[in-house]
Short mmCIF file of C-alpha atoms in Angstrom, two decimals:
data_model
loop_
_atom_site.label_atom_id
_atom_site.label_comp_id
_atom_site.label_asym_id
_atom_site.label_seq_id
_atom_site.Cartn_x
_atom_site.Cartn_y
_atom_site.Cartn_z
CA UNK A 1 25.69 -25.13 -78.87
CA UNK A 2 25.61 -24.46 -75.10
CA UNK A 3 23.03 -25.73 -72.64
CA UNK A 4 22.70 -24.39 -69.09
CA UNK A 5 20.79 -25.88 -66.20
CA UNK A 6 20.32 -23.34 -63.40
CA UNK A 7 19.61 -25.07 -60.09
CA UNK A 8 18.38 -22.92 -57.20
CA UNK A 9 18.19 -23.92 -53.54
CA UNK A 10 14.73 -23.18 -52.12
CA UNK A 11 15.34 -24.61 -48.65
CA UNK A 12 13.72 -23.08 -45.60
CA UNK A 13 16.67 -20.81 -44.86
CA UNK A 14 15.97 -18.92 -48.11
CA UNK A 15 12.87 -17.55 -46.39
CA UNK A 16 14.99 -15.36 -44.10
CA UNK A 17 14.16 -11.67 -44.25
CA UNK A 18 16.89 -9.25 -45.24
CA UNK A 19 15.73 -6.41 -43.04
CA UNK A 20 12.94 -5.42 -45.37
CA UNK A 21 10.16 -7.39 -47.02
CA UNK A 22 12.75 -8.95 -49.32
CA UNK A 23 13.93 -12.49 -48.54
CA UNK A 24 16.95 -14.52 -49.61
CA UNK A 25 14.80 -16.46 -52.07
CA UNK A 26 13.64 -13.21 -53.68
CA UNK A 27 17.24 -12.20 -54.41
CA UNK A 28 18.03 -15.72 -55.65
CA UNK A 29 15.09 -15.40 -58.08
CA UNK A 30 16.37 -12.05 -59.34
CA UNK A 31 19.87 -13.43 -59.84
CA UNK A 32 18.64 -16.59 -61.58
CA UNK A 33 16.38 -14.46 -63.81
CA UNK A 34 19.31 -12.22 -64.77
CA UNK A 35 21.43 -15.27 -65.51
CA UNK A 36 18.62 -16.84 -67.56
CA UNK A 37 18.04 -13.66 -69.55
CA UNK A 38 21.73 -12.99 -70.13
CA UNK A 39 22.40 -16.49 -71.43
CA UNK A 40 19.27 -16.72 -73.60
CA UNK A 41 20.05 -13.31 -75.07
CA UNK A 42 23.30 -14.73 -76.49
CA UNK A 43 21.46 -17.72 -77.94
CA UNK A 44 22.21 -20.40 -75.35
CA UNK A 45 19.56 -22.86 -74.19
CA UNK A 46 18.70 -22.47 -70.52
CA UNK A 47 16.45 -24.43 -68.16
CA UNK A 48 15.46 -23.44 -64.63
CA UNK A 49 15.26 -25.93 -61.80
CA UNK A 50 14.80 -25.58 -58.05
CA UNK A 51 15.37 -28.09 -55.28
CA UNK A 52 14.44 -28.78 -51.71
CA UNK A 53 14.93 -31.73 -49.39
CA UNK A 54 12.36 -32.73 -46.81
CA UNK A 55 10.11 -35.40 -45.47
CA UNK A 56 7.93 -37.32 -47.91
CA UNK A 57 4.70 -37.56 -45.99
CA UNK A 58 3.37 -40.40 -48.16
CA UNK A 59 6.23 -42.82 -47.50
CA UNK A 60 7.24 -41.36 -44.12
CA UNK A 61 10.88 -41.21 -45.25
CA UNK A 62 13.12 -38.21 -44.75
CA UNK A 63 15.57 -36.56 -47.10
CA UNK A 64 13.44 -36.89 -50.20
CA UNK A 65 15.07 -34.35 -52.50
CA UNK A 66 12.74 -32.88 -55.08
CA UNK A 67 13.83 -31.25 -58.33
CA UNK A 68 11.32 -28.84 -59.80
CA UNK A 69 11.61 -28.10 -63.52
CA UNK A 70 10.22 -24.63 -64.17
CA UNK A 71 9.14 -23.90 -67.73
CA UNK A 72 9.06 -20.11 -67.38
CA UNK A 73 10.39 -17.23 -65.33
CA UNK A 74 6.82 -16.62 -64.15
CA UNK A 75 6.64 -20.12 -62.63
CA UNK A 76 10.07 -19.58 -61.12
CA UNK A 77 8.84 -16.39 -59.51
CA UNK A 78 6.06 -18.27 -57.71
CA UNK A 79 8.50 -20.48 -55.74
CA UNK A 80 8.46 -20.33 -51.97
CA UNK A 81 10.96 -21.67 -49.41
CA UNK A 82 10.42 -25.29 -48.42
CA UNK A 83 12.49 -27.55 -46.17
CA UNK A 84 16.22 -28.39 -46.25
CA UNK A 85 18.96 -28.84 -48.85
CA UNK A 86 20.88 -32.01 -49.72
CA UNK A 87 22.90 -30.33 -52.47
CA UNK A 88 24.80 -33.44 -53.61
CA UNK A 89 21.56 -35.34 -54.19
CA UNK A 90 20.10 -32.43 -56.19
CA UNK A 91 23.29 -32.10 -58.25
CA UNK A 92 23.14 -35.79 -59.14
CA UNK A 93 19.50 -35.39 -60.19
CA UNK A 94 20.55 -32.48 -62.39
CA UNK A 95 23.29 -34.62 -63.95
CA UNK A 96 20.61 -37.13 -64.96
CA UNK A 97 18.60 -34.30 -66.58
CA UNK A 98 21.69 -32.90 -68.34
CA UNK A 99 22.59 -36.32 -69.72
CA UNK A 100 19.20 -36.37 -71.55
CA UNK A 101 20.24 -33.25 -73.51
CA UNK A 102 22.28 -33.19 -76.72
CA UNK A 103 24.60 -30.19 -76.63
CA UNK A 104 28.23 -29.54 -77.39
CA UNK A 105 28.69 -27.83 -74.04
CA UNK A 106 26.73 -28.56 -70.85
CA UNK A 107 26.79 -26.35 -67.77
CA UNK A 108 25.30 -26.72 -64.31
CA UNK A 109 24.93 -23.53 -62.26
CA UNK A 110 24.05 -24.03 -58.60
CA UNK A 111 22.85 -21.14 -56.45
CA UNK A 112 22.69 -21.96 -52.75
CA UNK A 113 22.47 -19.93 -49.56
CA UNK A 114 24.86 -21.92 -47.45
CA UNK A 115 26.21 -25.28 -46.49
CA UNK A 116 24.28 -28.42 -47.44
CA UNK A 117 22.06 -29.50 -44.56
CA UNK A 118 19.16 -31.89 -44.15
CA UNK A 119 18.32 -34.57 -41.61
CA UNK A 120 20.94 -37.31 -41.93
CA UNK A 121 22.84 -35.04 -44.36
CA UNK A 122 24.99 -32.42 -42.65
CA UNK A 123 28.51 -31.54 -41.55
CA UNK A 124 31.66 -32.89 -43.19
CA UNK A 125 29.93 -35.88 -44.84
CA UNK A 126 27.45 -33.56 -46.61
CA UNK A 127 30.30 -31.27 -47.74
CA UNK A 128 32.26 -34.28 -49.06
CA UNK A 129 29.18 -35.68 -50.82
CA UNK A 130 28.43 -32.35 -52.50
CA UNK A 131 32.06 -32.06 -53.65
CA UNK A 132 31.84 -35.61 -54.99
CA UNK A 133 28.66 -34.76 -56.92
CA UNK A 134 30.42 -31.74 -58.49
CA UNK A 135 33.32 -34.05 -59.42
CA UNK A 136 30.93 -36.61 -60.95
CA UNK A 137 29.49 -33.88 -63.17
CA UNK A 138 32.92 -32.60 -64.21
CA UNK A 139 34.10 -36.12 -65.10
CA UNK A 140 31.08 -36.44 -67.40
CA UNK A 141 32.02 -33.24 -69.19
CA UNK A 142 29.51 -31.00 -67.41
CA UNK A 143 31.03 -27.71 -66.26
CA UNK A 144 29.94 -26.90 -62.71
CA UNK A 145 29.52 -23.32 -61.54
CA UNK A 146 28.60 -22.52 -57.95
CA UNK A 147 27.30 -19.36 -56.30
CA UNK A 148 27.37 -19.70 -52.52
CA UNK A 149 25.83 -17.10 -50.21
CA UNK A 150 27.23 -17.54 -46.72
CA UNK A 151 29.27 -15.19 -44.55
CA UNK A 152 30.65 -18.25 -42.72
CA UNK A 153 31.72 -20.32 -45.74
CA UNK A 154 35.48 -20.16 -45.16
CA UNK A 155 35.51 -23.42 -43.19
CA UNK A 156 33.93 -25.54 -45.95
CA UNK A 157 33.88 -23.63 -49.27
CA UNK A 158 37.38 -24.64 -50.53
CA UNK A 159 36.71 -28.36 -49.98
CA UNK A 160 33.19 -28.23 -51.39
CA UNK A 161 34.16 -26.41 -54.59
CA UNK A 162 37.54 -27.97 -55.38
CA UNK A 163 36.12 -29.81 -58.46
CA UNK A 164 34.12 -26.81 -59.79
CA UNK A 165 35.00 -24.98 -62.98
CA UNK A 166 33.92 -21.70 -61.33
CA UNK A 167 32.90 -20.95 -57.76
CA UNK A 168 32.31 -17.81 -55.76
CA UNK A 169 31.31 -17.34 -52.15
CA UNK A 170 29.45 -14.17 -51.31
CA UNK A 171 29.19 -12.90 -47.74
CA UNK A 172 25.92 -11.10 -48.52
CA UNK A 173 22.96 -12.16 -50.64
CA UNK A 174 22.60 -8.60 -51.93
CA UNK A 175 25.87 -9.12 -53.85
CA UNK A 176 24.44 -12.08 -55.79
CA UNK A 177 22.80 -10.23 -58.73
CA UNK A 178 25.98 -8.22 -59.40
CA UNK A 179 28.13 -11.38 -59.18
CA UNK A 180 25.81 -13.15 -61.63
CA UNK A 181 26.07 -10.30 -64.11
CA UNK A 182 29.89 -10.35 -63.82
CA UNK A 183 29.72 -14.08 -64.50
CA UNK A 184 27.59 -13.63 -67.65
CA UNK A 185 30.08 -11.06 -68.93
CA UNK A 186 32.97 -13.46 -68.25
CA UNK A 187 31.43 -16.77 -69.42
CA UNK A 188 28.56 -15.74 -71.69
#
């Protein structure tokens, strides 16, 4: 009995064009959809979530990280880029959701297009916090799996992913769908 929570970064940087009409977020959606389909096809339970961090205009506070639970691939397809990404905060929110689920095996897959960054959440402290959030999940028996898309990840990726069960850094977003399919073959 395996349960998977797929968490996708929809920060503003995912709106970057890839030289055509396709954007980073569009490739993230394809990859998450492939992962969702591959895991459900083998009988696992899968939920889709997205996250973004930005100002909460009602309370005038910054760094309000929102988790969006998406009940279908169609709803997932309608997502658009938003603000920033405080990955550690989103991972902790996902841990809360995973702890509500009864399953023999729990897995958290994070797909992000680069280093964690939001106002008051950047640099080495954000990297350390994200690594700590991955560690908190692992200690609770939640396997963490991380797909990072960043051609400049070498300076932070090893520290950020040290606690992860599985982690891959891709220099190009176009490699993400293929990497996800390799992952399903390996772990599915």
